[in-house]
Tab-separated table of C-alpha atoms in Angstrom:
chain	number	residue	atom	x	y	z
X	1389	MET	CA	47.822	15.917	34.850
X	1390	ASN	CA	50.663	15.550	32.354
X	1391	LEU	CA	50.370	15.875	28.553
X	1392	LYS	CA	50.184	12.094	28.051
X	1393	ASP	CA	47.200	11.779	30.423
X	1394	LYS	CA	45.494	14.786	28.824
X	1395	LEU	CA	45.877	13.285	25.317
X	1396	PHE	CA	44.765	9.842	26.488
X	1397	GLY	CA	41.708	11.356	28.208
X	1398	ARG	CA	40.832	13.405	25.114
X	1399	ARG	CA	41.250	10.348	22.867
X	1400	ASN	CA	38.982	8.270	25.098
X	1401	PHE	CA	36.456	11.054	25.072
X	1402	LEU	CA	36.567	11.230	21.252
X	1403	VAL	CA	36.197	7.439	20.964
X	1404	LEU	CA	33.174	7.586	23.265
X	1405	VAL	CA	31.619	10.432	21.244
X	1406	VAL	CA	32.158	8.591	17.926
X	1407	ALA	CA	30.792	5.343	19.410
X	1408	PHE	CA	27.748	7.193	20.721
X	1409	ILE	CA	27.112	8.835	17.325
X	1410	LEU	CA	27.461	5.464	15.564
X	1411	PHE	CA	25.128	3.858	18.111
X	1412	VAL	CA	22.487	6.573	17.636
X	1413	PHE	CA	22.874	6.413	13.839
X	1414	GLU	CA	22.602	2.618	13.816
X	1415	SER	CA	19.549	2.676	16.118
X	1416	GLN	CA	17.886	5.266	13.901
X	1417	SER	CA	18.671	3.361	10.703
X	1418	GLN	CA	17.276	0.171	12.288
X	1419	ASP	CA	14.149	2.134	13.270
X	1420	ASP	CA	13.758	3.190	9.640
X	1421	LYS	CA	13.726	-0.406	8.387
X	1422	MET	CA	11.073	-3.096	8.099
X	1423	THR	CA	10.981	-6.568	6.568
X	1424	GLY	CA	9.996	-7.162	2.954
X	1425	VAL	CA	9.116	-10.689	1.822
X	1426	LEU	CA	8.590	-11.764	-1.783
X	1427	TYR	CA	6.348	-14.793	-2.378
X	1428	MET	CA	5.501	-16.728	-5.525
X	1429	THR	CA	1.784	-17.411	-5.628
X	1430	THR	CA	0.491	-20.325	-7.702
X	1431	PHE	CA	-3.263	-20.762	-8.043
X	1432	ASN	CA	-6.109	-22.295	-10.017
X	1433	LEU	CA	-9.220	-20.155	-10.297
X	1434	SER	CA	-11.115	-22.960	-11.993
X	1435	LYS	CA	-11.293	-26.564	-10.832
X	1436	ASN	CA	-10.600	-27.732	-14.393
X	1437	GLN	CA	-7.717	-25.304	-15.046
X	1438	GLU	CA	-4.797	-27.232	-16.554
X	1439	ILE	CA	-2.004	-24.687	-16.127
X	1440	PRO	CA	-2.056	-22.700	-12.886
X	1441	PHE	CA	-1.624	-18.938	-12.813
X	1442	GLN	CA	1.500	-17.616	-11.159
X	1443	GLU	CA	2.374	-14.183	-9.841
X	1444	TYR	CA	4.656	-12.555	-7.291
X	1445	SER	CA	3.235	-11.038	-4.145
X	1446	VAL	CA	4.856	-8.781	-1.567
X	1447	LEU	CA	4.503	-8.742	2.205
X	1448	TYR	CA	5.802	-5.818	4.242
X	1449	VAL	CA	6.060	-6.417	7.980
X	1450	ASP	CA	6.650	-3.819	10.691
X	1451	GLY	CA	6.116	-5.303	14.166
X	1452	ASP	CA	2.539	-6.598	14.334
X	1453	LYS	CA	1.499	-4.514	11.322
X	1454	SER	CA	1.750	-5.717	7.745
X	1455	LEU	CA	0.651	-5.105	4.162
X	1456	TYR	CA	0.171	-7.871	1.586
X	1457	GLN	CA	-0.428	-7.202	-2.116
X	1458	VAL	CA	0.224	-8.820	-5.477
X	1459	TYR	CA	3.329	-7.234	-7.035
X	1460	VAL	CA	1.749	-6.187	-10.350
X	1461	VAL	CA	-1.178	-4.581	-8.488
X	1462	MET	CA	1.337	-2.656	-6.384
X	1463	LYS	CA	3.109	-1.606	-9.596
X	1464	LEU	CA	-0.165	-0.474	-11.198
X	1465	ASP	CA	-1.057	1.484	-8.051
X	1466	SER	CA	2.298	3.287	-8.194
X	1467	LEU	CA	1.725	4.250	-11.857
X	1468	ARG	CA	-1.741	5.558	-10.986
X	1469	ALA	CA	-0.404	7.422	-7.952
X	1470	ASN	CA	2.384	9.155	-9.895
X	1471	GLY	CA	0.165	9.999	-12.848
X	1472	THR	CA	1.972	8.006	-15.529
X	1473	TYR	CA	-0.793	5.400	-15.864
X	1474	GLN	CA	-2.203	4.427	-19.276
X	1475	GLN	CA	-5.151	2.094	-19.844
X	1476	THR	CA	-2.976	-0.586	-21.477
X	1477	ASP	CA	-1.139	-0.852	-18.119
X	1478	LEU	CA	-4.274	-2.659	-16.884
X	1479	GLY	CA	-3.370	-5.482	-19.262
X	1480	THR	CA	0.371	-5.413	-18.552
X	1481	TYR	CA	-0.107	-5.402	-14.779
X	1482	PHE	CA	-3.222	-7.550	-14.646
X	1483	SER	CA	-4.045	-9.750	-11.699
X	1484	TYR	CA	-7.161	-11.629	-10.675
X	1485	ASN	CA	-6.174	-10.798	-7.078
X	1486	GLU	CA	-6.555	-7.051	-6.702
X	1487	TYR	CA	-6.928	-7.200	-2.934
X	1488	GLU	CA	-5.065	-5.211	-0.325
X	1489	ILE	CA	-4.652	-7.064	2.977
X	1490	ARG	CA	-3.531	-4.971	5.928
X	1491	ARG	CA	-2.956	-6.375	9.392
X	1492	ASN	CA	-2.822	-4.538	12.676
X	1493	GLY	CA	-2.426	-7.083	15.492
X	1494	SER	CA	-5.345	-9.474	15.150
X	1495	VAL	CA	-7.408	-7.158	12.914
X	1496	ILE	CA	-7.300	-7.749	9.160
X	1497	SER	CA	-8.477	-4.926	6.873
X	1498	TYR	CA	-9.360	-6.246	3.422
X	1499	THR	CA	-10.084	-4.105	0.348
X	1500	GLU	CA	-10.880	-5.357	-3.159
X	1501	PRO	CA	-12.727	-3.954	-6.167
X	1502	ILE	CA	-15.584	-5.866	-7.788
X	1503	GLY	CA	-16.760	-4.374	-11.084
X	1504	GLU	CA	-17.100	-0.605	-10.679
X	1505	ASP	CA	-17.218	-0.756	-6.861
X	1506	GLU	CA	-14.584	-1.091	-4.171
X	1507	TYR	CA	-15.391	-3.081	-1.049
X	1508	SER	CA	-13.775	-3.149	2.395
X	1509	TYR	CA	-14.248	-5.301	5.436
X	1510	GLU	CA	-12.524	-5.841	8.753
X	1511	GLU	CA	-12.013	-9.206	10.348
X	1512	ASN	CA	-10.834	-10.034	13.847
X	1513	LEU	CA	-8.803	-13.089	13.025
X	1514	THR	CA	-6.937	-15.505	15.265
X	1515	PHE	CA	-5.742	-18.639	13.506
X	1516	ASN	CA	-6.117	-21.804	15.512
X	1517	TRP	CA	-2.894	-23.453	14.291
X	1518	GLU	CA	-2.131	-27.061	15.075
X	1519	LEU	CA	1.653	-27.305	15.436
X	1520	SER	CA	3.511	-30.423	14.376
X	1521	ASN	CA	7.069	-31.653	14.970
X	1522	GLU	CA	7.434	-32.518	11.303
X	1523	SER	CA	10.191	-30.479	9.675
X	1524	LYS	CA	11.850	-29.926	6.319
X	1525	VAL	CA	14.160	-27.485	4.565
X	1526	ILE	CA	12.507	-25.083	2.114
X	1527	LYS	CA	14.616	-22.504	0.263
X	1528	ASP	CA	17.472	-23.075	2.754
X	1529	TYR	CA	15.232	-22.373	5.749
X	1530	ASN	CA	14.648	-25.028	8.411
X	1531	CYS	CA	10.877	-25.185	8.611
X	1532	LYS	CA	8.281	-26.736	10.882
X	1533	LYS	CA	4.796	-27.766	9.887
X	1534	ALA	CA	1.503	-26.335	11.109
X	1535	THR	CA	-2.047	-26.830	9.880
X	1536	VAL	CA	-5.185	-24.749	10.105
X	1537	THR	CA	-8.686	-24.505	8.637
X	1538	TYR	CA	-9.640	-21.145	7.172
X	1539	GLY	CA	-12.118	-19.953	4.548
X	1540	GLY	CA	-13.453	-23.471	4.050
X	1541	ARG	CA	-10.047	-24.914	3.150
X	1542	GLU	CA	-7.459	-26.960	5.032
X	1543	TRP	CA	-4.089	-25.220	4.927
X	1544	ILE	CA	-0.621	-26.691	5.509
X	1545	ALA	CA	1.984	-24.111	6.477
X	1546	TRP	CA	5.761	-24.376	6.854
X	1547	TYR	CA	7.283	-21.697	9.064
X	1548	THR	CA	10.829	-20.921	10.159
X	1549	THR	CA	11.965	-19.694	13.549
X	1550	GLU	CA	15.183	-18.561	11.826
X	1551	ILE	CA	13.200	-15.444	10.896
X	1552	ALA	CA	11.375	-14.772	14.122
X	1553	ILE	CA	8.592	-12.581	12.801
X	1554	ASP	CA	4.926	-13.444	13.111
X	1555	ALA	CA	3.752	-12.949	9.533
X	1556	GLY	CA	2.827	-14.722	6.324
X	1557	PRO	CA	1.199	-14.353	2.922
X	1558	TYR	CA	-2.477	-13.568	2.328
X	1559	LYS	CA	-4.073	-13.272	5.800
X	1560	PHE	CA	-1.946	-15.952	7.455
X	1561	ASN	CA	-0.130	-15.182	10.710
X	1562	GLY	CA	0.096	-16.394	14.291
X	1563	LEU	CA	3.050	-18.796	14.066
X	1564	PRO	CA	6.365	-18.595	15.990
X	1565	GLY	CA	8.218	-17.580	12.828
X	1566	LEU	CA	7.809	-16.361	9.265
X	1567	ILE	CA	5.597	-18.537	7.039
X	1568	VAL	CA	7.858	-19.841	4.263
X	1569	LYS	CA	5.210	-21.827	2.411
X	1570	VAL	CA	1.488	-22.380	2.761
X	1571	THR	CA	-0.625	-24.621	0.540
X	1572	ASP	CA	-4.264	-25.664	0.633
X	1573	SER	CA	-5.095	-29.371	0.773
X	1574	THR	CA	-6.418	-29.415	-2.843
X	1575	ASN	CA	-3.168	-27.830	-4.080
X	1576	SER	CA	-5.209	-25.028	-5.662
X	1577	PHE	CA	-3.416	-22.232	-3.812
X	1578	ASP	CA	0.242	-22.138	-2.900
X	1579	PHE	CA	2.375	-19.306	-1.536
X	1580	GLU	CA	6.138	-19.919	-1.362
X	1581	ILE	CA	8.865	-17.564	-0.259
X	1582	GLU	CA	11.296	-16.247	-2.861
X	1583	ARG	CA	13.399	-13.874	-0.786
X	1584	VAL	CA	13.457	-11.756	2.374
X	1585	GLN	CA	15.143	-8.382	2.685
X	1586	GLU	CA	15.253	-5.320	4.881
X	1587	VAL	CA	13.499	-2.377	3.275
X	1588	VAL	CA	13.061	1.275	4.161
X	1589	LYS	CA	9.864	1.868	6.126
X	1590	LYS	CA	6.897	3.152	4.174
X	1591	PRO	CA	3.200	3.532	4.953
X	1592	LEU	CA	1.557	0.118	5.121
X	1593	LYS	CA	-1.302	0.864	2.773
X	1594	LYS	CA	-2.089	0.809	-0.939
X	1595	LEU	CA	-0.637	3.661	-2.995
X	1596	PHE	CA	-3.878	4.106	-4.913
X	1597	TYR	CA	-7.508	3.262	-4.189
X	1598	ARG	CA	-10.130	3.313	-6.927
X	1599	LYS	CA	-12.607	5.037	-4.631
X	1600	LEU	CA	-12.316	7.604	-1.892
X	1601	GLU	CA	-12.709	6.053	1.554
X	1602	ALA	CA	-16.194	7.556	1.906
X	1603	ASN	CA	-17.255	5.920	-1.376
X	1604	ARG	CA	-15.999	2.417	-0.567
X	1605	ILE	CA	-18.654	-0.111	0.353
X	1606	ILE	CA	-18.126	-1.361	3.892
X	1607	THR	CA	-19.267	-4.921	4.348
X	1608	ASN	CA	-18.315	-8.136	6.151
X	1609	ARG	CA	-16.281	-11.130	4.962
X	1610	SER	CA	-19.252	-13.419	4.398
X	1611	THR	CA	-21.256	-10.889	2.331
X	1612	PHE	CA	-18.155	-9.905	0.355
X	1613	ASN	CA	-17.301	-13.508	-0.492
X	1614	THR	CA	-20.887	-14.162	-1.631
X	1615	LEU	CA	-20.765	-11.038	-3.838
X	1616	LYS	CA	-17.394	-12.046	-5.263
X	1617	PHE	CA	-18.623	-15.564	-6.012
X	1618	ASN	CA	-21.804	-14.269	-7.693
X	1619	TYR	CA	-19.837	-11.713	-9.757
X	1620	ASN	CA	-17.480	-14.407	-10.990
X	1621	THR	CA	-20.368	-16.558	-12.216
X	1622	LEU	CA	-21.604	-13.754	-14.510
X	1623	SER	CA	-20.982	-13.734	-18.249
X	1624	LEU	CA	-18.708	-11.002	-19.624
X	1625	SER	CA	-21.695	-9.061	-20.967
X	1626	GLU	CA	-23.446	-9.273	-17.597
X	1627	LYS	CA	-20.306	-8.011	-15.837
X	1628	LEU	CA	-20.001	-5.084	-18.258
X	1629	SER	CA	-23.706	-4.274	-17.898
X	1630	LEU	CA	-23.530	-3.892	-14.120
X	1631	GLY	CA	-24.447	-0.324	-13.221
X	1632	SER	CA	-25.315	0.547	-16.841
X	1633	SER	CA	-28.622	2.355	-17.350
X	1634	THR	CA	-28.711	1.474	-21.048
X	1635	GLY	CA	-29.191	-2.248	-20.540
X	1636	ASN	CA	-27.125	-4.912	-22.156
X	1637	VAL	CA	-23.480	-4.091	-22.862
X	1638	LYS	CA	-21.634	-6.119	-25.471
X	1639	VAL	CA	-17.973	-6.200	-26.345
X	1640	SER	CA	-16.443	-6.770	-29.754
X	1641	MET	CA	-13.018	-7.046	-31.275
X	1642	VAL	CA	-12.841	-4.437	-34.022
X	1643	GLY	CA	-10.472	-3.683	-36.861
X	1644	GLY	CA	-9.637	-5.271	-40.177
X	1645	ASP	CA	-12.628	-6.258	-42.306
X	1646	SER	CA	-14.838	-7.633	-39.596
X	1647	THR	CA	-16.157	-6.920	-36.154
X	1648	GLU	CA	-16.343	-9.992	-34.007
X	1649	GLU	CA	-18.569	-9.986	-30.969
X	1650	ILE	CA	-16.981	-11.541	-27.903
X	1651	THR	CA	-19.601	-13.573	-26.164
X	1652	SER	CA	-19.337	-15.557	-23.027
X	1653	LEU	CA	-22.679	-16.853	-21.942
X	1654	ARG	CA	-23.762	-17.482	-18.404
X	1655	ASP	CA	-22.417	-20.910	-17.745
X	1656	ASN	CA	-23.735	-23.034	-14.911
X	1657	ASN	CA	-20.464	-24.946	-14.985
X	1658	ARG	CA	-18.630	-21.704	-14.275
X	1659	ALA	CA	-20.204	-21.576	-10.819
X	1660	LYS	CA	-19.544	-25.284	-10.299
X	1661	ASN	CA	-15.912	-25.002	-11.398
X	1662	LEU	CA	-15.177	-21.680	-9.726
X	1663	ASN	CA	-12.301	-22.132	-7.302
X	1664	LEU	CA	-11.963	-19.030	-5.126
X	1665	ILE	CA	-9.567	-18.962	-2.193
X	1666	GLU	CA	-12.343	-18.610	0.403
X	1667	ILE	CA	-15.261	-20.968	-0.116
X	1668	ASP	CA	-17.133	-20.850	3.199
X	1669	HIS	CA	-19.685	-18.270	2.063
X	1670	PRO	CA	-23.478	-18.938	2.062
H	1091	MET	CA	26.767	-0.504	-40.322
H	1092	LYS	CA	24.891	2.821	-40.406
H	1093	LYS	CA	22.482	1.393	-42.991
H	1094	VAL	CA	21.777	-1.626	-40.783
H	1095	LEU	CA	21.093	0.614	-37.771
H	1096	LEU	CA	18.873	2.918	-39.847
H	1097	THR	CA	16.914	-0.065	-41.202
H	1098	LEU	CA	16.485	-1.460	-37.683
H	1099	ALA	CA	15.379	1.939	-36.381
H	1100	LEU	CA	12.848	2.355	-39.205
H	1101	PHE	CA	11.576	-1.191	-38.685
H	1102	GLY	CA	11.164	-0.539	-34.964
H	1103	PHE	CA	9.400	2.770	-35.626
H	1104	GLY	CA	7.167	1.097	-38.235
H	1105	ALA	CA	6.249	-1.728	-35.867
H	1106	CYS	CA	5.455	0.815	-33.185
H	1107	MET	CA	3.246	2.792	-35.609
H	1108	VAL	CA	1.365	-0.406	-36.592
H	1109	ALA	CA	0.730	-1.260	-32.925
H	1110	THR	CA	-0.595	2.181	-32.018
H	1111	ALA	CA	-2.330	2.938	-35.319
H	1112	GLN	CA	-4.403	-0.223	-35.343
H	1113	CYS	CA	-6.809	1.070	-32.674
H	1114	ASN	CA	-8.989	4.137	-32.797
H	1115	ASN	CA	-8.123	5.464	-29.368
H	1116	LEU	CA	-11.479	7.215	-29.031
H	1117	THR	CA	-13.662	4.191	-29.700
H	1118	SER	CA	-11.564	1.176	-28.722
H	1119	SER	CA	-8.741	-0.063	-26.520
H	1120	TYR	CA	-5.807	-2.238	-27.437
H	1121	ILE	CA	-5.563	-5.458	-25.464
H	1122	THR	CA	-2.889	-8.076	-25.805
H	1123	ILE	CA	-2.636	-11.384	-24.010
H	1124	PRO	CA	0.803	-12.721	-24.982
H	1125	GLY	CA	0.564	-16.012	-26.801
H	1126	CYS	CA	-3.219	-15.796	-27.016
H	1127	VAL	CA	-4.938	-12.754	-28.513
H	1128	SER	CA	-4.218	-9.148	-29.505
H	1129	GLY	CA	-6.544	-6.530	-30.922
H	1130	CYS	CA	-8.786	-3.525	-30.482
H	1131	PHE	CA	-11.852	-3.950	-28.304
H	1132	SER	CA	-14.979	-1.790	-28.181
H	1133	VAL	CA	-18.156	-1.920	-26.147
H	1134	HIS	CA	-21.724	-1.323	-27.389
H	1135	TYR	CA	-24.652	-0.233	-25.243
H	1136	GLY	CA	-28.094	-1.759	-25.808
H	1137	SER	CA	-28.830	-2.367	-29.499
H	1138	SER	CA	-26.585	0.516	-30.591
H	1139	LEU	CA	-23.856	-0.314	-33.078
H	1140	ILE	CA	-21.775	2.672	-32.000
H	1141	ASP	CA	-18.328	1.712	-30.723
H	1142	TYR	CA	-17.316	3.050	-27.333
H	1143	LYS	CA	-13.936	2.816	-25.646
H	1144	PRO	CA	-14.166	0.460	-22.622
H	1145	THR	CA	-13.938	2.097	-19.204
H	1146	ASP	CA	-11.091	0.936	-16.961
H	1147	SER	CA	-13.243	-1.588	-15.095
H	1148	GLN	CA	-14.715	-2.843	-18.411
H	1149	TYR	CA	-11.172	-3.158	-19.788
H	1150	ASN	CA	-10.211	-5.145	-16.690
H	1151	ALA	CA	-13.236	-7.450	-17.052
H	1152	ILE	CA	-12.420	-8.067	-20.739
H	1153	VAL	CA	-8.784	-8.915	-19.907
H	1154	ALA	CA	-9.944	-11.263	-17.123
H	1155	ASP	CA	-12.373	-12.987	-19.494
H	1156	LEU	CA	-9.821	-13.321	-22.310
H	1157	ARG	CA	-7.180	-14.707	-19.951
H	1158	SER	CA	-9.542	-17.346	-18.602
H	1159	ARG	CA	-10.431	-18.368	-22.188
H	1160	CYS	CA	-6.794	-18.870	-23.079
H	1161	SER	CA	-6.764	-22.330	-21.591
H	1162	THR	CA	-3.381	-23.190	-23.060
H	1163	PHE	CA	-1.905	-19.897	-21.976
H	1164	SER	CA	0.721	-20.355	-19.326
H	1165	GLY	CA	0.644	-17.814	-16.523
H	1166	ARG	CA	4.313	-18.618	-16.063
H	1167	ALA	CA	5.272	-16.821	-19.279
H	1168	ASN	CA	4.061	-13.422	-18.151
H	1169	ILE	CA	5.360	-13.102	-14.613
H	1170	LEU	CA	6.704	-9.679	-13.807
H	1171	ALA	CA	9.275	-9.892	-11.047
H	1172	PRO	CA	10.264	-6.989	-8.838
H	1173	GLY	CA	13.932	-5.922	-8.737
H	1174	THR	CA	13.859	-4.532	-5.227
H	1175	LEU	CA	11.013	-4.739	-2.765
């Protein structure tokens, strides 16, 4: 073998080694990534609410596993987890939707606090989507329509096969592509995509739970939704008095020359006007 | 220029002192709902007139109640957006 052949052989060998290293590195870096989706959630918690609430929510998807949480709740959890939390952060990062929704295949694990307690339930959930040929462009994505009934509401979803992952906001999944937008038929709840990006893999669970796992109340979806509905019909004083051994708890705004008691009486209209996302409870 | 900066710094410090000094941190919590209400809130147990600082879940319930009362308050004004996911 002459010098030219030796050099050529060595160069080929080096190219192969570099290509192999790059291939391994690329495979590993792809293995370290998952999909992050930011949604804008618009919702009315009362049937007579004039201006809807809006907040961002985040969906992390890794294969058939996912985590869905409201952004400010995620932010508050991170402050609590790293020990920099102050009580006023509860106001800054407030959300009516403190739930954590984890998905593993067809099993949804739902956790949400009510009052002083934290509840969890599991749900084996397969959405019975009705696919339609209707299509439209939403946020530059070519989308197709699908409809489903869940939680006592009719939902219209728009999904895109351009992002071929089976995932969506809240508990929604089971379509041939990412859910770009999903709205209930009364227009009370709407989730619409803001952006999609690759993110570094992290554990698909909340950063901070109010209660240790052993102290969470395990229940089922129906019982939880009844509890949540009943809690939301209570007056402020009744909510604050839950679990108190000293009876009635009142709240007042203090400071200045006067102390003003904040009262919100039990209101039968509150139950009538309450507009929770799942309404198929007893 | 230095005087302007000093005045601004003092004004900022003063405003900060007003915001933190207005609540007794042992007996009340500061709550602000932008465009709606701001102040110190205490809870009272039974017929007692003693002020107690709300617990975290009480604080959360008060914020939820105040927000729902602010019927003209736009949720749009207070949306915190993430930089990166």
